[in-house]
Structures are given as structure tokens and as C-alpha cells.
Amino acid sequence: MMMRLVLLPAIVAALAICTPSAALEPIAANDANTPEGRLAIEAYGACVVKLSPKESARVLSMDYKKSTYRTALKMLVKDAERPCARASFGTGRMRGDDLSMAAAIAEALIEADPTAVNARLAGIGAAQRTPLGKTDAVAHCLARSLPDQVSQLFATAPASEAEAAAAAPLLQAVPTCARATAAPEQYDLSIPAVRAILATASFRILAAQES
């Protein structure tokens, strides 16, 4: 049976107000919102980075609001499909949104550096990269103010009890960060959503700091 990962367009603003059941867009046989699906997406992202670390970093550094980014991400994922699909979910097709895939790639890129994530985030200077949008600004705030908790979250397996425990203080801090960026009621983040925006934002912050 053909093995394939299909990316669907993701709207960050919509993810920000999703319930846990809708945070990752599920389609058909292989559901990216199940624990198994989230683990498969994580493994796929790690495989992509192993195959193409430089291109992965280049793509994740692009402006996610532009069509050139979406095209580049799809090409990056497509190029890795043959080896990564089999290793990640075996047979059939896995359909997920581009934010969840980008987040998996971002976490893999962050983890490729042996320096502890919290130490790297805590060392961010004032000349950080400007957030790309309101949701990204919330993620920037969380990453800068709670680096230990962000590091702990990235160290957990998706959909695990450890992930839920690590995400709790970050979810509690969302309203505080949102007040500095937009109306608090716009942000009711699920665990998958907060992890996704933190992964992509943390990667961009660190990449800009270390470039």
C-alpha cells in the first residue's frame, strides 16, 4: 500500500482558538490528532531534519504567512516522503496540517543542538526576531518568560501525561502574554496548539539569535 503524508493548509489564528479535538486537522484513516498520529508526525519531522537539516532550517526561518513558505514546506516534506513515511507511520496515508508538521521539524532542529533548550532561551538578548503575528507574539512571550517550562514540554512525548503536566503552566500563562499582544479571549490554546506555536517560534527566535 502506498505510504504518503499529505499536508493541508493551516491557519494559525484558527488553531489558536481550537478545542483539543480540533487542534490538528484530522482526515480519514490515519488521524493526525490521535496519540498515534501525533507521534507519527513527530517521527516524520525528525526524519525530515535528519535528511535535510540545512533546508529544514531555511524553510522554517521563512515567513509562514506567505505562499512561498507553504510551497517550500510542502516540497521539503514531499522530498522526504519515501524514507520518512515508512519509518513514521508504515502504510496508508497520514494527513496533517502544515503547522503540526512545521512544529515537528522545528522541535527536531532545536533538539539537534546539544545545549539545553532552557539555557539557550534564557540567554536570548534584546535583539530578538520580531514576531510574525499575534499568535507568534504570544509564543515569543511564553518562550522568553518560561524557558524551563518550554524545555520540559519539548522533552515529553506528544499526547502523554508528561506532556499535559508540562503544558499546564504554559497554558496558565497564555492570558498574561495575550494581554500584551491581543484580546485575551482570542486565545484558548489546546496542548497540541500551544506546543506547535512554541516550537516554531522558539526555533525562529534561536535561529535569529545564533545567526
Short mmCIF file of C-alpha atoms in Angstrom, two decimals:
data_model
loop_
_atom_site.label_atom_id
_atom_site.label_comp_id
_atom_site.label_asym_id
_atom_site.label_seq_id
_atom_site.Cartn_x
_atom_site.Cartn_y
_atom_site.Cartn_z
CA MET A 1 0.00 0.00 0.00
CA MET A 2 1.21 3.48 -0.81
CA MET A 3 2.66 5.44 2.09
CA ARG A 4 2.14 9.17 1.95
CA LEU A 5 1.90 12.22 4.15
CA VAL A 6 -0.41 14.94 2.88
CA LEU A 7 -0.25 18.47 4.25
CA LEU A 8 -3.36 20.60 4.45
CA PRO A 9 -3.26 24.39 4.82
CA ALA A 10 -3.14 25.51 8.44
CA ILE A 11 -4.44 28.86 9.69
CA VAL A 12 -2.56 29.82 12.84
CA ALA A 13 -5.31 32.12 14.10
CA ALA A 14 -7.80 29.28 13.83
CA LEU A 15 -5.54 26.86 15.67
CA ALA A 16 -5.26 29.36 18.48
CA ILE A 17 -8.94 29.01 19.36
CA CYS A 18 -9.32 25.28 18.70
CA THR A 19 -10.52 22.77 21.23
CA PRO A 20 -8.22 19.79 21.85
CA SER A 21 -10.22 17.64 19.43
CA ALA A 22 -9.76 20.12 16.57
CA ALA A 23 -6.26 21.43 17.14
CA LEU A 24 -4.78 19.23 14.43
CA GLU A 25 -6.98 18.72 11.40
CA PRO A 26 -7.94 15.01 11.19
CA ILE A 27 -8.77 13.33 7.90
CA ALA A 28 -9.66 9.71 7.13
CA ALA A 29 -7.71 6.58 8.02
CA ASN A 30 -4.60 7.96 9.70
CA ASP A 31 -5.71 10.74 12.03
CA ALA A 32 -3.02 13.27 12.93
CA ASN A 33 -4.99 14.22 16.04
CA THR A 34 -4.79 10.83 17.72
CA PRO A 35 -1.87 9.99 20.07
CA GLU A 36 -0.54 7.63 17.40
CA GLY A 37 -0.92 10.28 14.73
CA ARG A 38 0.88 12.92 16.77
CA LEU A 39 3.75 10.51 17.42
CA ALA A 40 3.90 9.72 13.69
CA ILE A 41 4.10 13.42 12.78
CA GLU A 42 6.87 13.89 15.35
CA ALA A 43 8.83 10.98 13.87
CA TYR A 44 8.28 12.29 10.34
CA GLY A 45 9.61 15.71 11.30
CA ALA A 46 12.70 14.19 12.89
CA CYS A 47 13.28 12.15 9.74
CA VAL A 48 12.98 15.24 7.54
CA VAL A 49 15.59 17.07 9.62
CA LYS A 50 17.95 14.09 9.55
CA LEU A 51 17.76 14.00 5.76
CA SER A 52 17.85 17.75 5.07
CA PRO A 53 18.95 19.77 8.12
CA LYS A 54 20.02 22.91 6.26
CA GLU A 55 16.94 23.05 4.04
CA SER A 56 14.71 22.38 7.04
CA ALA A 57 16.24 25.33 8.87
CA ARG A 58 15.94 27.56 5.81
CA VAL A 59 12.27 26.75 5.31
CA LEU A 60 11.35 27.14 8.99
CA SER A 61 13.01 30.57 9.02
CA MET A 62 10.65 31.86 6.32
CA ASP A 63 7.54 33.96 6.93
CA TYR A 64 4.76 31.42 7.45
CA LYS A 65 2.11 33.87 6.24
CA LYS A 66 3.50 33.83 2.69
CA SER A 67 2.65 31.33 -0.04
CA THR A 68 6.36 30.81 -0.75
CA TYR A 69 6.72 29.32 2.75
CA ARG A 70 3.79 26.95 2.30
CA THR A 71 5.16 25.81 -1.04
CA ALA A 72 8.66 25.31 0.37
CA LEU A 73 7.32 23.33 3.34
CA LYS A 74 5.30 21.03 1.10
CA MET A 75 8.34 20.44 -1.13
CA LEU A 76 10.51 19.70 1.91
CA VAL A 77 8.02 17.16 3.22
CA LYS A 78 7.41 15.66 -0.22
CA ASP A 79 11.13 15.15 -0.89
CA ALA A 80 11.41 13.12 2.32
CA GLU A 81 8.26 11.09 1.72
CA ARG A 82 9.75 7.82 0.52
CA PRO A 83 12.05 7.13 3.51
CA CYS A 84 10.13 9.06 6.16
CA ALA A 85 6.60 7.81 5.59
CA ARG A 86 7.54 4.16 6.11
CA ALA A 87 9.57 4.95 9.21
CA SER A 88 6.86 7.17 10.70
CA PHE A 89 3.50 5.51 10.14
CA GLY A 90 4.01 2.44 7.98
CA THR A 91 1.23 2.08 5.43
CA GLY A 92 -1.59 4.21 4.08
CA ARG A 93 -1.80 7.98 4.12
CA MET A 94 -1.35 10.39 7.01
CA ARG A 95 -2.94 13.80 6.56
CA GLY A 96 -1.99 16.65 8.83
CA ASP A 97 -1.86 20.42 8.73
CA ASP A 98 1.27 22.35 7.87
CA LEU A 99 1.65 23.87 11.35
CA SER A 100 1.86 20.49 13.07
CA MET A 101 4.43 19.34 10.51
CA ALA A 102 6.44 22.54 10.83
CA ALA A 103 6.35 22.20 14.61
CA ALA A 104 7.72 18.65 14.45
CA ILE A 105 10.54 19.83 12.18
CA ALA A 106 11.20 22.82 14.45
CA GLU A 107 11.49 20.64 17.57
CA ALA A 108 13.88 18.30 15.78
CA LEU A 109 16.04 21.25 14.71
CA ILE A 110 16.07 22.67 18.25
CA GLU A 111 17.00 19.29 19.72
CA ALA A 112 19.86 18.90 17.25
CA ASP A 113 21.81 21.44 19.31
CA PRO A 114 23.30 19.71 22.39
CA THR A 115 22.93 22.83 24.53
CA ALA A 116 19.89 22.69 26.81
CA VAL A 117 16.86 24.45 25.34
CA ASN A 118 16.12 26.40 28.53
CA ALA A 119 19.68 27.73 28.68
CA ARG A 120 19.51 28.86 25.07
CA LEU A 121 16.14 30.57 25.53
CA ALA A 122 17.22 32.19 28.80
CA GLY A 123 20.22 33.68 27.00
CA ILE A 124 18.17 35.47 24.36
CA GLY A 125 19.18 39.09 24.09
CA ALA A 126 17.09 42.14 23.37
CA ALA A 127 17.75 41.98 19.61
CA GLN A 128 15.39 39.08 19.01
CA ARG A 129 13.43 38.40 15.85
CA THR A 130 10.17 40.33 15.55
CA PRO A 131 7.10 38.08 15.92
CA LEU A 132 5.32 37.34 12.65
CA GLY A 133 1.82 37.76 14.04
CA LYS A 134 -0.28 37.96 17.19
CA THR A 135 -0.23 34.23 17.94
CA ASP A 136 3.51 34.18 17.28
CA ALA A 137 3.90 37.08 19.71
CA VAL A 138 2.16 35.06 22.44
CA ALA A 139 4.55 32.18 21.75
CA HIS A 140 7.54 34.55 21.89
CA CYS A 141 6.34 35.81 25.27
CA LEU A 142 5.95 32.28 26.63
CA ALA A 143 9.35 31.17 25.34
CA ARG A 144 11.16 34.15 26.82
CA SER A 145 9.37 34.19 30.18
CA LEU A 146 9.14 30.43 30.86
CA PRO A 147 12.19 28.83 29.24
CA ASP A 148 12.40 25.97 31.75
CA GLN A 149 8.77 25.02 31.16
CA VAL A 150 9.20 25.21 27.38
CA SER A 151 12.23 22.94 27.59
CA GLN A 152 10.30 20.48 29.75
CA LEU A 153 7.42 20.45 27.26
CA PHE A 154 9.69 19.67 24.31
CA ALA A 155 11.22 16.79 26.28
CA THR A 156 7.87 14.98 26.55
CA ALA A 157 6.18 12.62 24.12
CA PRO A 158 3.11 14.02 22.36
CA ALA A 159 -0.23 13.05 23.90
CA SER A 160 1.42 11.75 27.08
CA GLU A 161 0.58 12.51 30.70
CA ALA A 162 4.00 14.11 30.99
CA GLU A 163 3.13 16.46 28.14
CA ALA A 164 -0.10 17.52 29.82
CA ALA A 165 1.73 18.22 33.09
CA ALA A 166 4.49 20.18 31.34
CA ALA A 167 1.99 22.20 29.30
CA ALA A 168 -0.12 23.25 32.31
CA PRO A 169 1.99 26.24 33.46
CA LEU A 170 2.36 27.43 29.87
CA LEU A 171 -1.39 27.31 29.29
CA GLN A 172 -1.91 29.23 32.53
CA ALA A 173 0.49 31.93 31.32
CA VAL A 174 -1.24 32.41 27.94
CA PRO A 175 -3.70 35.09 29.20
CA THR A 176 -0.84 37.14 30.66
CA CYS A 177 1.10 37.01 27.40
CA ALA A 178 -2.04 37.61 25.36
CA ARG A 179 -2.81 40.83 27.20
CA ALA A 180 0.39 42.29 25.77
CA THR A 181 -0.47 41.28 22.22
CA ALA A 182 -4.22 40.95 21.64
CA ALA A 183 -7.58 40.43 23.34
CA PRO A 184 -7.23 37.52 25.80
CA GLU A 185 -10.46 35.91 24.65
CA GLN A 186 -8.86 35.21 21.27
CA TYR A 187 -6.51 32.68 22.83
CA ASP A 188 -7.87 29.40 24.19
CA LEU A 189 -4.98 27.16 23.22
CA SER A 190 -5.10 23.39 23.32
CA ILE A 191 -1.98 21.45 24.31
CA PRO A 192 -1.12 20.46 20.71
CA ALA A 193 -1.64 24.04 19.56
CA VAL A 194 0.49 25.67 22.26
CA ARG A 195 3.26 23.13 21.67
CA ALA A 196 3.14 23.79 17.92
CA ILE A 197 3.36 27.57 18.13
CA LEU A 198 6.06 27.34 20.81
CA ALA A 199 8.16 25.01 18.67
CA THR A 200 8.08 27.18 15.56
CA ALA A 201 8.51 30.44 17.48
CA SER A 202 11.35 29.08 19.64
CA PHE A 203 13.19 27.84 16.57
CA ARG A 204 12.93 31.22 14.84
CA ILE A 205 13.98 33.10 17.97
CA LEU A 206 17.03 30.89 18.49
CA ALA A 207 17.97 30.83 14.82
CA ALA A 208 17.88 34.62 14.66
CA GLN A 209 19.92 34.92 17.87
CA GLU A 210 22.54 32.45 16.74
CA SER A 211 22.90 33.62 13.14
#
